[in-house]
Coordinates of C-alpha atoms in Angstrom, one line a residue:
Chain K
X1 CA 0.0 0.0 0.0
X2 CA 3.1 2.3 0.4
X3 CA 2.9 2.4 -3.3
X4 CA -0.8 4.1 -3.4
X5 CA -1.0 7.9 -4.4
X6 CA -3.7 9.6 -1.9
X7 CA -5.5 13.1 -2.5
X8 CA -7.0 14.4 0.2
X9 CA -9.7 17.1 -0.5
X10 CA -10.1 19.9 2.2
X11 CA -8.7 23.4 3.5
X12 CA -9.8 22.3 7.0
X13 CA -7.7 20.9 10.1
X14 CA -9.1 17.6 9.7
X15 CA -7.8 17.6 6.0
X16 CA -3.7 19.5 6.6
X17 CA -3.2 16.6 9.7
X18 CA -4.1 13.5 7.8
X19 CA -1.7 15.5 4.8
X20 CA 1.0 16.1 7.3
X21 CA 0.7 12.7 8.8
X22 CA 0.6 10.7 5.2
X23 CA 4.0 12.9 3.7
X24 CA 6.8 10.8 4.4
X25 CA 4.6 7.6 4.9
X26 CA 3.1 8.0 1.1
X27 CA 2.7 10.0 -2.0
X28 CA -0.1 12.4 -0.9
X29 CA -1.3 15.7 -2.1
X30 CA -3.4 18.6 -0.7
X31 CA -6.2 19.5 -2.5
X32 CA -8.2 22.6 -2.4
X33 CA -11.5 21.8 -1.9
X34 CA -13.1 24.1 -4.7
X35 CA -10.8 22.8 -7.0
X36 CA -11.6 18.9 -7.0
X37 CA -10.7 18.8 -10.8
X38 CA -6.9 18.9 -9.5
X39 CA -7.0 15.4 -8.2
X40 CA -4.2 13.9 -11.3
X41 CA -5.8 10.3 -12.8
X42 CA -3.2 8.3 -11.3
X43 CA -4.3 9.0 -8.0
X44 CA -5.4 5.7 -6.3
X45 CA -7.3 7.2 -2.9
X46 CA -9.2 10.4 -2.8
X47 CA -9.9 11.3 1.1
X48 CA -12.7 13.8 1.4
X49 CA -12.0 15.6 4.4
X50 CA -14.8 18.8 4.0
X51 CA -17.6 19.9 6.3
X52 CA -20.7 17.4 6.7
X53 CA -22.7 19.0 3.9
X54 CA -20.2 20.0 1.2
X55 CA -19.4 15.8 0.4
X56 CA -22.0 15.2 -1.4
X57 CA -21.1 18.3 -4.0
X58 CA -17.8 17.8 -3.9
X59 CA -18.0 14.1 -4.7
X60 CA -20.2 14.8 -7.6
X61 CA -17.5 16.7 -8.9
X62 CA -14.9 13.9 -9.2
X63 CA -17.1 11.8 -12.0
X64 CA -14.5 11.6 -14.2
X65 CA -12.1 9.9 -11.3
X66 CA -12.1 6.0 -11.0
X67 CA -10.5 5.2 -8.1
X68 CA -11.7 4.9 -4.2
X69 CA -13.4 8.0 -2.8
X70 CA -13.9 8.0 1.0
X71 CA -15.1 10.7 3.5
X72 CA -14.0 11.8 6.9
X73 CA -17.1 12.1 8.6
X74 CA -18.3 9.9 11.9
X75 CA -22.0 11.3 11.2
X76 CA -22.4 11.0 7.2
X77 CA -23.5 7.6 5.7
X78 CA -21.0 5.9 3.0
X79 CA -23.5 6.8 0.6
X80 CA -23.4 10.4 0.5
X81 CA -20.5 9.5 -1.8
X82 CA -22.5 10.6 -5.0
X83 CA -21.9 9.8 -8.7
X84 CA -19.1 6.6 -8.0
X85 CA -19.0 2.6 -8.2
X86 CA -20.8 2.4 -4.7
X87 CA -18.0 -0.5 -4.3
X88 CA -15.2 2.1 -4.4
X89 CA -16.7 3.8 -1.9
X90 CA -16.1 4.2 1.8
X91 CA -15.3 5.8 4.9
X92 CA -12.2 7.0 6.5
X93 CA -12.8 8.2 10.2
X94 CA -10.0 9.4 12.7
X95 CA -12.0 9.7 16.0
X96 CA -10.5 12.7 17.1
X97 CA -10.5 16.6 17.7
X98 CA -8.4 18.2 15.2
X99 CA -6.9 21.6 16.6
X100 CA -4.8 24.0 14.1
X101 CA -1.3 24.2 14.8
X102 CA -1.2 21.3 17.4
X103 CA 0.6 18.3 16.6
X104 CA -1.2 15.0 17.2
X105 CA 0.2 11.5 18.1
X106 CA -1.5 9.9 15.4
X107 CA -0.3 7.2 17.3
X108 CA -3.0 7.4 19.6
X109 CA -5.8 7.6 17.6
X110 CA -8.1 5.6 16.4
X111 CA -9.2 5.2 13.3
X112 CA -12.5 3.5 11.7
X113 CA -12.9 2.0 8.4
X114 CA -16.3 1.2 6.0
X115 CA -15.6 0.3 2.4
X116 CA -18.2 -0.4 -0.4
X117 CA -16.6 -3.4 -0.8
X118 CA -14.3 -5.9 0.7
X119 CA -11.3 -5.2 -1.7
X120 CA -11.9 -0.9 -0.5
X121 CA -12.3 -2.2 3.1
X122 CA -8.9 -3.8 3.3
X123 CA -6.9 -1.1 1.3
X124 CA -8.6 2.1 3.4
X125 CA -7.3 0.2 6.1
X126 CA -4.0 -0.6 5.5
X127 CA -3.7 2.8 4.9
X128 CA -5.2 4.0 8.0
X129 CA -2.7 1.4 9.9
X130 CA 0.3 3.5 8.0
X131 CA -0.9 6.4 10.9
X132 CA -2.4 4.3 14.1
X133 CA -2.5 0.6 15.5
X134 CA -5.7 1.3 16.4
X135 CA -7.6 0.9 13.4
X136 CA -11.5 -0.9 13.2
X137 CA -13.7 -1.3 10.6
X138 CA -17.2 0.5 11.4
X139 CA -20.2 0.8 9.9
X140 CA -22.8 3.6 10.2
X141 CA -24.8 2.6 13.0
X142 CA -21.1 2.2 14.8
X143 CA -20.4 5.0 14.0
X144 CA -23.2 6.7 14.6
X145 CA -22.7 5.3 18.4
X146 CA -19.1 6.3 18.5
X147 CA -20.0 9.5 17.9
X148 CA -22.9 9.8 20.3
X149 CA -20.6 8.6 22.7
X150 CA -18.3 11.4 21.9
X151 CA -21.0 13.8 22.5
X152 CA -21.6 12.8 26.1
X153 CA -17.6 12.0 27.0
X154 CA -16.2 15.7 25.1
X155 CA -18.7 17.6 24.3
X156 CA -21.0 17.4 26.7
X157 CA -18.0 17.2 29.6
X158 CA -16.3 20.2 28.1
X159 CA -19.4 22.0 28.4
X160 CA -20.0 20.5 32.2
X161 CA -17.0 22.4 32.3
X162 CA -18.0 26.1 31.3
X163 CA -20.8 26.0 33.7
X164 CA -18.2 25.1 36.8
X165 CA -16.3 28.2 35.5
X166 CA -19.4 29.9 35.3
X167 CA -19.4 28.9 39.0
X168 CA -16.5 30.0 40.5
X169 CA -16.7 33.3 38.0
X170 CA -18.4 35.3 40.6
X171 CA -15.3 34.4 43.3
X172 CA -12.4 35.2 40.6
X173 CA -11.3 32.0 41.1
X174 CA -10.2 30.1 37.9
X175 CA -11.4 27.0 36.7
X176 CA -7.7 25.8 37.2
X177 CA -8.3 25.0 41.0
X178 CA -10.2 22.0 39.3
X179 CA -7.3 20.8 37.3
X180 CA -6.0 18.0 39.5
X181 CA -9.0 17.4 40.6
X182 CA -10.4 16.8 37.1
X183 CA -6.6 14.9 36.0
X184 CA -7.2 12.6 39.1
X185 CA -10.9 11.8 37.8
X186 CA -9.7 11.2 34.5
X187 CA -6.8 8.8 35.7
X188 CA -9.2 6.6 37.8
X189 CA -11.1 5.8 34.3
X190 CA -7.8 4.6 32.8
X191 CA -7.6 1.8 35.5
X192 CA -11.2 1.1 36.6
X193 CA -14.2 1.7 35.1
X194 CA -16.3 4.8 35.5
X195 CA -19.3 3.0 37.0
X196 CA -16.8 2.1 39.5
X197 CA -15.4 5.3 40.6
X198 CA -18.1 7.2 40.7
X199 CA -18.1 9.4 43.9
X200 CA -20.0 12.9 45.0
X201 CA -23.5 13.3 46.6
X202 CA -25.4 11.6 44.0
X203 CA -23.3 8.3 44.5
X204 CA -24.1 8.4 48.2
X205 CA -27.3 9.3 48.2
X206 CA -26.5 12.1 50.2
X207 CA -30.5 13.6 49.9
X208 CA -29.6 16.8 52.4
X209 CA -26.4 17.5 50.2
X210 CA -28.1 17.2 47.2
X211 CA -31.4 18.8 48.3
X212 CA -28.5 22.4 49.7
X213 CA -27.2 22.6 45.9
X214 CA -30.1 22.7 43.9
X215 CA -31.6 25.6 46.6
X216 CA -28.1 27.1 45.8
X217 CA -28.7 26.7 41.9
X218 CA -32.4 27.9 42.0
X219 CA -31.5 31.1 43.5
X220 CA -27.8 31.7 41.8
X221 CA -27.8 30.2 38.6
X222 CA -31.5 28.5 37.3
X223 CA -30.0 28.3 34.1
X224 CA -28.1 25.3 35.9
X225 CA -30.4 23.7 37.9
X226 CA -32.4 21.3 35.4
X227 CA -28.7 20.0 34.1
X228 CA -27.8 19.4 38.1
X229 CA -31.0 17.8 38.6
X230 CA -31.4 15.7 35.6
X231 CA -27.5 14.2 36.0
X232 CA -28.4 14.1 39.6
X233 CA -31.2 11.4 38.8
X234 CA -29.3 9.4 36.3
X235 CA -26.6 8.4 38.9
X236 CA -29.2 8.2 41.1
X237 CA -31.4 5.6 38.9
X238 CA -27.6 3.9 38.4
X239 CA -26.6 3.1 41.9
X240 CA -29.7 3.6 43.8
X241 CA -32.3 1.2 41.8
X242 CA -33.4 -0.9 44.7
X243 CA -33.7 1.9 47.5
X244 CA -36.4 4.1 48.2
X245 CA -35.4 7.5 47.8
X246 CA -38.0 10.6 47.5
X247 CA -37.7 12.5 43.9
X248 CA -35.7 15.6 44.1
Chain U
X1 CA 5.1 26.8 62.0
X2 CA 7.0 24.4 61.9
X3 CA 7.4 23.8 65.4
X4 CA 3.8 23.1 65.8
X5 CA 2.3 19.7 66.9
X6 CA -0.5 18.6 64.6
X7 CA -2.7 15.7 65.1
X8 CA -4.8 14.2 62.3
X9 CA -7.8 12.4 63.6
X10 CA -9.1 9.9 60.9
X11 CA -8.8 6.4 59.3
X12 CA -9.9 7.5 55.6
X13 CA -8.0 8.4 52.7
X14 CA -7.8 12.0 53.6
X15 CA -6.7 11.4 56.8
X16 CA -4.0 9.0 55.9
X17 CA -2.9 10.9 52.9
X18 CA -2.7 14.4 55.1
X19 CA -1.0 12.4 57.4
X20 CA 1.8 11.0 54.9
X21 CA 2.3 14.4 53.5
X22 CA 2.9 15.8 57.0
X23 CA 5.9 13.3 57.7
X24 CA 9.1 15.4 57.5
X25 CA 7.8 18.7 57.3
X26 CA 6.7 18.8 60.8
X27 CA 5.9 16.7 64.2
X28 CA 2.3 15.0 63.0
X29 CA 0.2 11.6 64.3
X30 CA -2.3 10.2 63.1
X31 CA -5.4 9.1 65.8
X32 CA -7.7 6.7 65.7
X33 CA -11.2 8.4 65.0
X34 CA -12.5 5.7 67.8
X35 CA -9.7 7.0 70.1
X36 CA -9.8 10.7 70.1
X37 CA -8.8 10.9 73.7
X38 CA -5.1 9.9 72.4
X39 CA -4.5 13.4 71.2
X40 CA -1.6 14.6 73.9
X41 CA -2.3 17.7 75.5
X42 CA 0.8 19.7 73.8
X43 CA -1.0 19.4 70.3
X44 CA -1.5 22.9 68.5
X45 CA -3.9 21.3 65.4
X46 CA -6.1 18.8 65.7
X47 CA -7.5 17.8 62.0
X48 CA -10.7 16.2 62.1
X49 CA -11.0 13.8 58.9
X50 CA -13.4 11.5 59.0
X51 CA -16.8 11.6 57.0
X52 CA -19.6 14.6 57.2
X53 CA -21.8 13.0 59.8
X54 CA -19.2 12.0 62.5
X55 CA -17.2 15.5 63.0
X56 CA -19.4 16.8 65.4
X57 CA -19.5 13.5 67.6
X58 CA -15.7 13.4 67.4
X59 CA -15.4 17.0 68.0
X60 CA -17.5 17.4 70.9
X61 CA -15.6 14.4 72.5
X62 CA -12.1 16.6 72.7
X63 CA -13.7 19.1 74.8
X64 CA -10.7 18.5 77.0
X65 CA -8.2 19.9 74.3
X66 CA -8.1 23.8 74.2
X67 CA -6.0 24.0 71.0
X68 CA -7.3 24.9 67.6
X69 CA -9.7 22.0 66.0
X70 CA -10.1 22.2 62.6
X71 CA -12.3 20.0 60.0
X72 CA -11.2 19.0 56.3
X73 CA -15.1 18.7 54.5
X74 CA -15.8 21.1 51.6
X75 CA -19.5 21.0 52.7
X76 CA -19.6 21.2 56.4
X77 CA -19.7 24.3 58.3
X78 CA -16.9 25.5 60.4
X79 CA -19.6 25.3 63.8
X80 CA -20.2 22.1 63.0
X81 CA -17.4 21.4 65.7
X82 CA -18.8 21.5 68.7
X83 CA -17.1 21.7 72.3
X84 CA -14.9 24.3 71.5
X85 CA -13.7 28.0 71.2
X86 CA -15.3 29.0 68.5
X87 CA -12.3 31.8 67.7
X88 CA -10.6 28.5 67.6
X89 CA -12.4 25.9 65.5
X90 CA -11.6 26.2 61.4
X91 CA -11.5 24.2 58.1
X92 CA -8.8 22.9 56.6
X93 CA -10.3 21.7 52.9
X94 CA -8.2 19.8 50.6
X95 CA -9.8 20.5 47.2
X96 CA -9.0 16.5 45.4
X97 CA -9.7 13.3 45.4
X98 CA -7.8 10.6 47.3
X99 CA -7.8 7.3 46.6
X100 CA -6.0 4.7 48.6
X101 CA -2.2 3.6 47.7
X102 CA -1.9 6.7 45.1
X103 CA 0.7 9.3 45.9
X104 CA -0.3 12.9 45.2
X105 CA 1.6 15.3 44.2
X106 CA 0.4 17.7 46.8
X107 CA 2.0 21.0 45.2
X108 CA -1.0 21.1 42.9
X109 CA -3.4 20.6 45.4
X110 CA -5.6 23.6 46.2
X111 CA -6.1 24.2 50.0
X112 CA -9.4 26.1 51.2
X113 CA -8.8 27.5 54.8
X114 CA -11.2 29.1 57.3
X115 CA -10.7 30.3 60.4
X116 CA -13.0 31.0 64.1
X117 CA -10.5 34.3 64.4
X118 CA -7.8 35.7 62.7
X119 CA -5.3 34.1 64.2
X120 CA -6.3 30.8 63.6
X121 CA -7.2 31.4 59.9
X122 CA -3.2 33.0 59.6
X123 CA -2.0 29.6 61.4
X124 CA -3.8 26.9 59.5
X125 CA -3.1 28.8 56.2
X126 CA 1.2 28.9 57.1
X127 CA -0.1 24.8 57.8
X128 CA -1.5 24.5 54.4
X129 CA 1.4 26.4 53.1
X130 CA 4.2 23.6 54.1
X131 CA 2.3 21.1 51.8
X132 CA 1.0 23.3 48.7
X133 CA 1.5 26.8 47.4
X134 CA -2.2 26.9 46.5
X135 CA -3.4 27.9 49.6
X136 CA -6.7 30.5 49.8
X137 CA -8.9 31.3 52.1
X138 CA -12.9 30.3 52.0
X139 CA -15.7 30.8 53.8
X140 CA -19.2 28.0 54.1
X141 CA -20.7 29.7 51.0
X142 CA -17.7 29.8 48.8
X143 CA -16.9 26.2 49.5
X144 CA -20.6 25.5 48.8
X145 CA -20.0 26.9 45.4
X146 CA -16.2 24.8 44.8
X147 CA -18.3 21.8 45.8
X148 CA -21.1 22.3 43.2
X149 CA -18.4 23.0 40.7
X150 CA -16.2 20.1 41.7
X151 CA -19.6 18.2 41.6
X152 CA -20.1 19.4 37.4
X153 CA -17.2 19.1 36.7
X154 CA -15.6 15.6 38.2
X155 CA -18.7 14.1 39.6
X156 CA -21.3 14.9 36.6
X157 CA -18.2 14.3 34.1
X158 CA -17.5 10.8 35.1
X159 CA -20.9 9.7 35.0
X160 CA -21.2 10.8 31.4
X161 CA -18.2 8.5 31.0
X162 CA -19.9 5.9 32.6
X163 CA -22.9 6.6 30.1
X164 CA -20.7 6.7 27.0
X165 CA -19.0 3.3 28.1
X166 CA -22.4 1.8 28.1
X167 CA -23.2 3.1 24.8
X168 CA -20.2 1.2 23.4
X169 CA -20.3 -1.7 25.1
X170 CA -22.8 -3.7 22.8
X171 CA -20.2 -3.6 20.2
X172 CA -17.3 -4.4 22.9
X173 CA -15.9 -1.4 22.2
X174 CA -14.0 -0.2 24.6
X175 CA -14.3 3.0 26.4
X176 CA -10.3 3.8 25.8
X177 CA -10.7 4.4 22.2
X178 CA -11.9 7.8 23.3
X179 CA -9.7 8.8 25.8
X180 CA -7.1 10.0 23.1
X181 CA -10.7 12.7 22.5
X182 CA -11.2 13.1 26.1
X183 CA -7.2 13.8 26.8
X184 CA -7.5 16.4 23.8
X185 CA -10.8 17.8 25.1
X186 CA -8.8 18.8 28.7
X187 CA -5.6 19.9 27.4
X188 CA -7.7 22.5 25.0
X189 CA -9.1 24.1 28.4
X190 CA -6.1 24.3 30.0
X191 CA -5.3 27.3 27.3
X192 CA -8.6 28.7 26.9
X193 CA -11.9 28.9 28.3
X194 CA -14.0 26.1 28.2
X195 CA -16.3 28.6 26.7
X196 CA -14.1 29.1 23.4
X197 CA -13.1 25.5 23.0
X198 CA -16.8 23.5 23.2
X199 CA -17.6 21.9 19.8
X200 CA -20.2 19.2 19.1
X201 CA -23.3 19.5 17.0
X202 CA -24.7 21.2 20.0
X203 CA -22.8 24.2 19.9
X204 CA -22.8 23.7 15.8
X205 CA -26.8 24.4 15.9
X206 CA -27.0 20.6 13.9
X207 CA -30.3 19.9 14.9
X208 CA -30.4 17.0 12.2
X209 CA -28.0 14.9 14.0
X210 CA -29.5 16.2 17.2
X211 CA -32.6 14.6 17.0
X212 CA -30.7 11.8 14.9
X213 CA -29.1 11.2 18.1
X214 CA -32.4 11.4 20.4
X215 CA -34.5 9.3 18.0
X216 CA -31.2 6.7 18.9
X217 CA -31.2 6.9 21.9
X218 CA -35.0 7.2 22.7
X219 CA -35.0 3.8 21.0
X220 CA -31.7 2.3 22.5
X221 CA -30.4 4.0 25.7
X222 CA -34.2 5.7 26.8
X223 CA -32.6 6.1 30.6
X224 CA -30.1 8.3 28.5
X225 CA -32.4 10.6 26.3
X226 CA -32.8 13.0 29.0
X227 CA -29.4 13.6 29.3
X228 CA -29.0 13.9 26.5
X229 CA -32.2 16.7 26.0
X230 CA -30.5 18.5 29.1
X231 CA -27.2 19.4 28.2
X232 CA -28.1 19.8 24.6
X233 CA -30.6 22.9 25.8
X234 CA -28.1 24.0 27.7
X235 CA -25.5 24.3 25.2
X236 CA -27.7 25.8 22.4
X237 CA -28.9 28.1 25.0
X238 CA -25.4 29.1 25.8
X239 CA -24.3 30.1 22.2
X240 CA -27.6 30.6 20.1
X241 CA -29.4 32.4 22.6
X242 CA -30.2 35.2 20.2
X243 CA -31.0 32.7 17.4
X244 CA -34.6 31.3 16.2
X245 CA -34.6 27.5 16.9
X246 CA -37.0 25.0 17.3
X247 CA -37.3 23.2 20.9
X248 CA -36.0 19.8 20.7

């Protein structure tokens, strides 16, 4: 596969790291993304690395090309690949958040694989095992849960996040007093699982401690209270299923 | 301060990890919480460790000791110690999580002091001080609000963990493949706001995959959907406040 000639299709950081991290590995160029027409015919791999709802116009534009065309995208279906051999289709999917100007330890991430065929499969990943070790193959309804599960563990944490900042705002204290705090949480998971180290109020059952910070939300911060509350239940519902305990 | 004679009263993690850090820097011992009448008169600091509902009782049984008794919960008052001076009862709060047989590195660890009178407050901060440079003071109600915040973001966080490695494991996927995401995710708000770094279809406005995600879940995961609703409102209400959308 070393031999293969990739094009990757984008102006985006998704797009410049997979080009940074394929020079050296393979021949690989960077295309501009209104300029599909670029890719040269003896390209073997086109990697469409664009926003969600520009690959379906920018594959359209590559009629004349032959070879494989895969996407980026853990949320788009193979088949918004338009206008190809459906069996040189496929899906190339680093699960990861790509930042400009911060190298990655490709390393690290993993990547998943759909092909319109077996023969696409088993080339798009070989080529995803030149970057990672950790490479699967997925289908949409995979992926579709790995990124749902993305949601809750980054986005949704990151955001958990802003509202403890939001918090401490009022005091001038930075969100950074909750750094090891946070780094020790996070180390925990890497040895145990998180229905395991669960701790905090919630876990206990601690009613009075629970019943003080939502009075404190109400009056301080509403906006917050329906996320406290509705978490608050869910590890209640996870660790408490066989006690009574009074709603909240 | 270094001359002073502490006494850590506990059996916990707190206590025993306060007590290790202690060792060298000044003349500590650690008493059994059963056994608080082993303090020796010549103590300065008596640290009261042991879980919410017992400092009182353990408290009210040194009424013999006239030095300065301190507590180390983030969500007890300081008169929850009873028996004592009250110019000379105070908190000595330890903003982490300890976990047996893990070494901390104690210079990151924020310290949270509060004191019955000035003196006290000045003394148990210099304390603080000989184990971390992170040292501020804090009062019932701003200890309140680190707890809260602590409880979004470590608390809350790992149980959307927990949630995302039950979404993945019907495929026996593990919950590792994201941690390369969820390592990215913390080192972004270590240089910015958590504010400035959310992404996510959420913050996006992508109310296609949205409710892609809710009809999946609704169907999958229901214990999840409200979770999912929650944090989902709360984000577009954070950044598309101003925008016309439809309620999920």
């Amino acid at each position: 596969m070393k031999n293969n000639k990739i094009a990757i299709i984008g102006s985006g950081n998704v797009a410049t790291h997979l080009f940074k991290a394929f020079q050296g590995n393979l021949d690989v160029s960077l295309i501009n993304p209104h300029h599909p027409e670029d890719v040269s015919d003896d390209t073997d791999i086109v990697i469409i690395s664009v926003s969600d709802d520009a690959i379906s116009e920018v594959s359209s534009k590559l009629s004349d090309f032959n070879g494989i065309v895969a996407h980026t995208s853990g949320s788009q279906p193979i088949d918004i690949i338009k206008g190809h051999d459906s069996g040189k289709t496929g899906v190339f999917y680093p699960l990861q958040t790509f930042s400009k100007d911060i190298a990655l330890n490709y390393s690290k991430i993993p990547f998943f694989i759909e092909g319109g065929s077996k023969n696409t499969s088993k080339l798009l990943f070989s080529v995803a095992k030149l970057l990672s070790p950790e490479v699967s193959y997925a289908d949409s309804e995979l992926r579709k849960k790995l990124h749902i599960a993305s949601v809750f563990s980054c986005n949704f944490v990151n955001h958990l996040w802003a509202l403890a900042e939001s918090l401490l705002k009022v005091d001038d204290i930075p969100l950074s007093v909750l750094t090891p705090l946070i780094e020790e949480t996070l180390r925990k998971i890497s040895i145990s699982s998180p229905l395991d180290t669960q701790t905090g109020p919630a876990r206990r059952g601690d009613e009075e401690i629970l019943k003080s910070h939502i009075e404190y939300l109400k009056k301080e911060h509403p906006e917050m209270t329906n996320v406290y509350k509705v978490i608050t239940e869910s590890i209640l519902s996870t660790y408490h299923k066989n006690n009574e305990r009074n709603k909240l």
